[in-house]
Structures are given as structure tokens and as C-alpha cells.
Amino acid sequence: MTDRYAVLGHPIGHSKSPLIHSLFAQATAQDIVYTAIEPALDGFADAVRAFRDSGGRGINVTLPFKLQAFEIASAPSERARLAGAANCLRFGDGGLIEADNFDGVGLVRDLQHNLAAPLAGKRVLLLGAGGATRGALLPITAEQPQLLAVANRTADKAHALRRDFAAHAALQTSGYAELAGQSFDVVINATSSGLSQDTLPLPDGLFAPGALAYEMVYGKGLTPFLRQAQAAGVQRVADGVGMLVEQAAEAFQWWRGMRPDTAAALQRLTVPLV
Ligand code: NAP
């Protein structure tokens, strides 16, 4: 019997998830149908229940519903609980709704596996203190970097993360100006500045020799952050397409019990960084 999955977001027309999951299903010979659903902004919970009650097995969740996805869950993972957000739900018997957040593990998998940038012993900087950073903190910490720093335009939001994650990680948190004099091996832009084409006020010398600059936004070519990095001499730059594909692979494995190879999806979705 064909199993049904979907991605829910608003808007959803841009989503690459149906394509990614159909490639995974073909490659693994899984009999699934994966669609895109755009609930009204105040209609997320109703849409989830309707999809589940009609036989749906699980959903991915994108903006702006990740917080609501966490709230609707009866069994959230530790990762989702700490992030306060979920990007994946799985429906079980008796109304069970399990929730997880695969964005951070997708990021780490992309960095270490696809981009050959190990995090152990490295100085890692996350720019931004929103949901994407929240989701990344635990998976990055698990790789035992020498330092994990979070800098945000609104410094108080970064400091709040330090408090929330105190039991799991010793974060260095600040605004951007306080980064002066420090350098990092991996710098990840987890702000939405790539969407608005804004340039972040980053101090000189932020990128250590051989550093990787990673932009979570994908499909936009060279964003202002990646241009900044290149202007500072950084040769290794990447966008978030691999994070997107790898989080999808984690979801597919959680739902179907097998991990798809991600190379074909990555190749299909990669937009040259020019
Ligand atoms: P969010 O919760 O809305 O947080 C946005 C963050 O960006 C905040 O830290 C905000 O700073 C900062 N920001 C926004 N505009 C800025 C600007 N012009 N200058 C400086 N800082 C700015 O968003 P999110 O869920 O964390 O997502 C962040 C980005 O990651 C999005 O662009 C999203 O597309 C991307 N993302 C990619 C993937 C992937 O699979 N590749 C997955 C998840 C997210 P303030 O706190 O000061 O407002």
C-alpha cells in the first residue's frame, strides 16, 4: 500500500522537499507519495490532524510552523524540546504524534560528510540566534568543537541561548562587535540576511586560515555573507543545500527505516555559487 507524507508550510510553492523525497523513494524502491500542503496561517493544527486522519504517516514542517509543530506533538525528542521547534512529525497508533528536529543533524552531516569539514577540536561560530541556530547547537556540541560561539544582531537572544543550553554546552555568546580579535575555523551564517541580501557587520580577521564559510540559505548563489568571506580570502564556501538534503534523508530514515543515498538529490538541487 502506498504511504503518504507531506511538507506543510506557508508559502510552500518553493519547497524542494517533494522532489527530494521522490528521488529518495525511487532510489530505495519505497512506495510513498509525498505532497506539499499550504495551510492557512491559523490552520496548521487542523491541517495536520486532517492529513493524519486521512491516513498520512508523517510530515515535514517548514516556516512558519516549526514552533507549532513542536507544540502539537505528544512525544517530542530531546533535540526538538531544546530547540523548541520541530521540522518532522511521525504519526503512531492511538493519536501518538512524535516530533523531531533534523535541521541540526543535517547541517552537521553536510559539514562533515559532504564538505569534509570535521568539527572536533575546531573553533565554530554560528551567526544568528533564531530557530536554525537553536536546532544546530546540540548536534554541533556532540562533535566536541574546541569552541562554539553564537553571535547575533540582538545580543540578548544569543545570551538567552547560553542560559537555555547551559546543561549541554558552554557557549560563548555576544553581538557582532565583540567578535573583534577572534578567528574561527567554521563560520556558519544562520541568519536570514541571505534572503534580504543584507551584509552583516562582521569584524576583520574572523576567518582563520583554511576556514569554511557556510551559508544556511540555499539556491541564491553567492550571498553577501559568502562574498564577505571570499573578500576576506576564504576559499571554501558553501550554501545550505546540503543541509536541506541531509535533514530530508534523516526524516526519510526515521519514517522508512532506511537511509537514502543523498548524492543524486544534492547534484540535482545544487546551484553554482557565482
Ligand atoms: P529565525 O528564527 O527567524 O531567526 C532569524 C535570525 O536572523 C535571527 O537571529 C535574526 O536576528 C537574524 N537576522 C535576520 N535578518 C537579519 C539581518 N538583516 N541582519 C542580521 N541578522 C538578521 O530564522 P531561522 O529559522 O533561524 O532561519 C534562519 C535562516 O536559516 C533562514 O534564512 C532559513 O532559510 C535558513 N535555514 C536553512 C535551512 C536549510 O535546510 N538549509 C534550514 C533551516 C533554516 P535578530 O534576532 O537580531 O532579529
Coordinates of C-alpha atoms and ligand atoms in Angstrom, one line a residue:
M1 CA 0.0 0.0 0.0
T2 CA 1.2 3.5 -0.8
D3 CA 2.2 5.5 2.3
R4 CA 1.5 9.3 2.3
Y5 CA 3.8 12.0 3.5
A6 CA 3.7 15.8 3.1
V7 CA 5.5 19.0 3.8
L8 CA 3.5 21.8 5.4
G9 CA 4.5 25.5 5.1
H10 CA 3.1 28.9 4.2
P11 CA 4.1 29.7 1.5
I12 CA 5.0 26.2 0.2
G13 CA 5.3 26.6 -3.6
H14 CA 9.1 27.0 -3.4
S15 CA 9.6 23.8 -1.4
K16 CA 12.1 21.3 -2.8
S17 CA 11.0 18.6 -0.3
P18 CA 8.6 16.8 -2.7
L19 CA 11.4 16.4 -5.3
I20 CA 13.9 15.3 -2.7
H21 CA 11.7 12.7 -1.2
S22 CA 10.5 11.4 -4.6
L23 CA 14.2 10.9 -5.5
F24 CA 14.8 9.1 -2.2
A25 CA 11.7 6.9 -2.8
Q26 CA 12.8 5.9 -6.3
A27 CA 16.4 5.1 -5.2
T28 CA 15.2 2.9 -2.3
A29 CA 12.1 1.4 -4.1
Q30 CA 9.8 2.7 -1.4
D31 CA 6.1 3.0 -2.2
I32 CA 5.3 6.5 -1.0
V33 CA 3.6 9.7 -2.2
Y34 CA 4.9 13.0 -0.9
T35 CA 2.9 16.2 -1.5
A36 CA 3.1 19.9 -0.5
I37 CA 0.3 21.4 1.6
E38 CA -0.2 25.1 2.4
P39 CA -2.4 25.5 5.4
A40 CA -3.9 28.9 6.3
L41 CA -1.6 30.8 8.7
D42 CA -4.1 29.9 11.6
G43 CA -4.8 26.5 10.2
F44 CA -1.7 24.4 10.9
A45 CA -3.1 22.1 13.7
D46 CA -6.3 21.4 11.7
A47 CA -4.3 20.6 8.6
V48 CA -2.0 18.2 10.5
R49 CA -5.0 16.3 12.0
A50 CA -6.8 16.2 8.7
F51 CA -3.7 14.7 7.0
R52 CA -3.2 12.2 9.8
D53 CA -6.9 11.2 10.0
S54 CA -6.9 10.6 6.2
G55 CA -4.1 8.0 6.6
G56 CA -1.0 10.2 6.3
R57 CA 2.1 8.7 8.0
G58 CA 4.2 11.8 8.7
I59 CA 5.0 15.3 7.7
N60 CA 7.9 17.7 7.3
V61 CA 7.3 21.3 8.6
T62 CA 8.8 24.5 7.3
L63 CA 8.3 28.2 8.0
P64 CA 6.3 29.5 9.8
F65 CA 5.0 26.4 11.6
K66 CA 8.1 24.8 13.3
L67 CA 7.1 26.0 16.7
Q68 CA 3.5 24.9 16.3
A69 CA 4.7 21.5 15.1
F70 CA 6.6 21.1 18.4
E71 CA 3.5 22.2 20.4
I72 CA 1.2 19.7 18.7
A73 CA 3.5 16.8 19.4
S74 CA 2.7 14.3 22.2
A75 CA 6.3 12.8 22.1
P76 CA 9.0 15.3 21.2
S77 CA 12.7 14.3 21.0
E78 CA 15.2 15.9 23.3
R79 CA 16.6 17.8 20.2
A80 CA 13.1 19.1 19.4
R81 CA 12.5 20.0 23.0
L82 CA 15.7 22.0 23.4
A83 CA 15.1 23.7 20.0
G84 CA 11.5 24.4 21.0
A85 CA 10.8 23.6 17.4
A86 CA 10.2 20.5 15.2
N87 CA 10.6 20.0 11.5
C88 CA 9.3 16.5 11.3
L89 CA 6.4 14.6 12.7
R90 CA 5.6 10.9 12.7
F91 CA 2.1 9.6 13.4
G92 CA 1.6 6.5 15.5
D93 CA -1.3 4.5 17.0
G94 CA -3.7 6.0 19.5
G95 CA -3.2 9.6 18.4
L96 CA 0.6 9.5 19.1
I97 CA 2.5 12.4 17.4
E98 CA 6.2 12.1 17.6
A99 CA 8.3 15.1 16.8
D100 CA 12.0 15.6 15.9
N101 CA 14.2 18.3 14.6
F102 CA 16.7 17.2 11.9
D103 CA 17.9 20.6 10.7
G104 CA 21.0 20.5 13.0
V105 CA 22.0 16.9 12.3
G106 CA 21.5 17.6 8.6
L107 CA 23.9 20.6 8.9
V108 CA 26.5 18.6 10.8
R109 CA 26.2 15.7 8.3
D110 CA 26.7 18.2 5.4
L111 CA 29.7 19.8 7.0
Q112 CA 31.5 16.7 8.0
H113 CA 30.5 14.2 5.3
N114 CA 29.8 16.3 2.1
L115 CA 32.2 19.2 2.8
A116 CA 34.9 17.3 4.7
A117 CA 34.9 19.9 7.5
P118 CA 35.3 18.0 10.8
L119 CA 34.1 19.9 13.8
A120 CA 36.0 18.1 16.6
G121 CA 38.6 20.4 18.1
K122 CA 37.6 23.3 15.8
R123 CA 36.5 26.9 16.6
V124 CA 33.0 27.1 15.3
L125 CA 30.9 30.3 15.1
L126 CA 27.2 30.5 14.5
L127 CA 25.8 33.8 13.3
G128 CA 22.2 34.3 14.3
A129 CA 20.2 33.1 17.3
G130 CA 16.9 32.0 15.8
G131 CA 15.3 28.6 15.3
A132 CA 18.1 27.4 12.9
T133 CA 20.8 28.1 15.5
R134 CA 18.7 26.6 18.3
G135 CA 18.4 23.4 16.2
A136 CA 22.1 23.3 15.4
L137 CA 23.5 23.7 18.9
L138 CA 23.1 20.2 20.3
P139 CA 24.3 18.3 17.1
I140 CA 27.4 20.6 16.8
T141 CA 28.2 20.3 20.5
A142 CA 28.1 16.5 20.2
E143 CA 31.1 16.7 17.8
Q144 CA 33.1 18.3 20.5
P145 CA 34.4 21.5 19.0
Q146 CA 37.1 23.4 20.9
L147 CA 34.8 26.4 21.0
L148 CA 31.2 27.1 20.0
A149 CA 30.3 30.7 19.7
V150 CA 27.0 32.3 18.9
A151 CA 26.8 36.0 17.8
N152 CA 23.6 37.8 17.0
R153 CA 22.4 41.2 16.0
T154 CA 20.2 41.2 19.1
A155 CA 22.9 40.0 21.6
D156 CA 20.3 39.3 24.3
K157 CA 18.9 36.5 22.2
A158 CA 22.3 34.9 22.0
H159 CA 22.8 35.2 25.7
A160 CA 19.4 33.6 26.3
L161 CA 20.6 30.6 24.3
R162 CA 23.6 30.3 26.5
R163 CA 21.3 30.0 29.5
D164 CA 18.9 27.6 27.9
F165 CA 21.7 25.3 26.8
A166 CA 23.9 25.6 29.9
A167 CA 23.4 22.0 30.8
H168 CA 24.6 20.8 27.4
A169 CA 27.1 23.3 26.1
A170 CA 29.4 26.1 27.3
L171 CA 28.5 28.6 24.6
Q172 CA 30.3 31.9 24.0
T173 CA 27.6 34.4 23.2
S174 CA 27.8 38.0 22.0
G175 CA 26.9 40.7 19.5
Y176 CA 29.0 41.0 16.3
A177 CA 31.3 43.8 17.5
E178 CA 32.6 41.6 20.4
L179 CA 34.0 39.1 17.9
A180 CA 36.8 41.5 17.1
G181 CA 40.2 39.8 17.6
Q182 CA 38.8 36.3 17.3
S183 CA 39.0 33.9 14.4
F184 CA 37.1 30.7 13.6
D185 CA 37.7 27.6 11.5
V186 CA 34.0 27.2 10.6
V187 CA 31.7 30.2 10.3
I188 CA 28.0 29.4 9.7
N189 CA 25.5 32.1 8.7
A190 CA 22.3 31.0 10.4
T191 CA 20.6 34.4 10.0
S192 CA 18.1 35.3 7.3
S193 CA 20.4 38.0 6.0
G194 CA 21.0 35.9 2.8
L195 CA 17.3 36.2 2.0
S196 CA 17.2 40.0 2.5
Q197 CA 20.6 40.4 0.8
D198 CA 21.9 42.3 3.9
T199 CA 25.6 42.5 4.8
L200 CA 26.4 41.5 8.4
P201 CA 28.8 43.9 10.3
L202 CA 31.5 41.3 10.8
P203 CA 34.9 42.4 12.2
D204 CA 38.1 41.8 10.1
G205 CA 40.1 38.7 10.8
L206 CA 37.1 36.5 11.6
F207 CA 38.1 33.6 9.3
A208 CA 41.1 31.5 10.4
P209 CA 43.4 30.3 7.6
G210 CA 41.7 27.5 5.7
A211 CA 38.3 28.4 7.2
L212 CA 34.9 27.2 5.8
A213 CA 32.2 29.8 5.3
Y214 CA 28.7 28.2 5.3
E215 CA 25.5 30.0 4.4
M216 CA 22.3 28.2 5.5
V217 CA 20.2 29.9 2.9
Y218 CA 20.4 27.9 -0.3
G219 CA 19.9 28.4 -4.0
K220 CA 20.7 32.1 -4.0
G221 CA 24.3 31.8 -5.4
L222 CA 26.8 34.0 -3.6
T223 CA 25.0 35.8 -0.8
P224 CA 26.5 38.9 0.9
F225 CA 28.0 36.7 3.6
L226 CA 29.7 34.4 1.2
R227 CA 31.0 37.4 -0.7
Q228 CA 32.3 38.9 2.5
A229 CA 34.1 35.6 3.2
Q230 CA 35.6 35.5 -0.2
A231 CA 36.8 39.1 0.1
A232 CA 38.5 38.1 3.3
G233 CA 40.4 35.4 1.4
V234 CA 38.2 32.4 2.3
Q235 CA 38.4 29.7 -0.5
R236 CA 35.9 27.2 1.0
V237 CA 32.4 28.5 0.7
A238 CA 29.1 26.5 0.7
D239 CA 25.4 27.2 0.9
G240 CA 22.7 25.2 2.8
V241 CA 21.5 22.9 0.0
G242 CA 23.4 20.0 1.6
M243 CA 21.8 20.8 5.0
L244 CA 18.4 20.7 3.3
V245 CA 19.0 17.4 1.6
E246 CA 20.7 15.7 4.6
Q247 CA 17.8 16.7 7.0
A248 CA 15.4 15.2 4.5
A249 CA 17.5 12.0 4.5
E250 CA 17.3 11.9 8.3
A251 CA 13.5 12.3 8.1
F252 CA 13.2 9.6 5.4
Q253 CA 15.2 7.2 7.6
W254 CA 13.1 8.0 10.6
W255 CA 9.9 7.3 8.7
R256 CA 11.0 4.4 6.5
G257 CA 13.8 2.7 8.4
M258 CA 16.5 3.1 5.7
R259 CA 18.9 6.0 4.8
P260 CA 18.8 7.0 1.2
D261 CA 22.0 8.0 -0.7
T262 CA 21.9 11.8 -1.0
A263 CA 24.3 12.3 -3.9
A264 CA 21.6 12.4 -6.7
A265 CA 19.4 14.9 -4.8
L266 CA 22.4 17.1 -4.0
Q267 CA 23.5 17.1 -7.6
R268 CA 20.0 18.0 -8.8
L269 CA 19.5 20.9 -6.4
T270 CA 22.9 22.5 -6.2
V271 CA 23.0 26.0 -7.7
P272 CA 26.5 27.2 -8.6
L273 CA 28.0 29.7 -6.2
V274 CA 28.7 32.5 -8.6
Ligands
NAP1 P1 14.5 33.0 12.6 O1 14.2 32.1 13.7 O2 13.5 33.9 12.0 O3 15.8 33.8 13.0 C1 16.4 34.8 12.2 C2 17.8 35.2 12.6 O4 18.3 36.0 11.6 C3 17.8 36.0 13.9 O5 19.0 35.7 14.6 C4 17.8 37.4 13.4 O6 18.5 38.3 14.3 C5 18.7 37.2 12.2 N1 18.5 38.3 11.1 C6 17.5 38.4 10.3 N2 17.7 39.4 9.4 C7 18.9 39.9 9.7 C8 19.7 41.0 9.2 N3 19.3 41.7 8.2 N4 20.9 41.2 9.8 C9 21.4 40.5 10.8 N5 20.7 39.5 11.4 C10 19.5 39.2 10.8 O7 15.0 32.1 11.3 P2 15.7 30.7 11.3 O8 14.6 29.6 11.3 O9 16.7 30.6 12.4 O10 16.3 30.6 9.9 C11 17.5 31.3 9.6 C12 17.9 31.1 8.2 O11 18.3 29.8 8.0 C13 16.7 31.3 7.2 O12 17.2 32.1 6.1 C14 16.4 29.9 6.7 O13 16.1 30.0 5.3 C15 17.7 29.2 6.9 N6 17.5 27.8 7.1 C16 18.0 26.9 6.2 C17 17.9 25.5 6.4 C18 18.4 24.6 5.4 O14 18.0 23.4 5.3 N7 19.4 24.9 4.5 C19 17.2 25.1 7.5 C20 16.7 26.0 8.4 C21 16.9 27.3 8.2 P3 17.7 39.1 15.4 O15 17.4 38.1 16.5 O16 18.5 40.2 15.8 O17 16.4 39.6 14.8

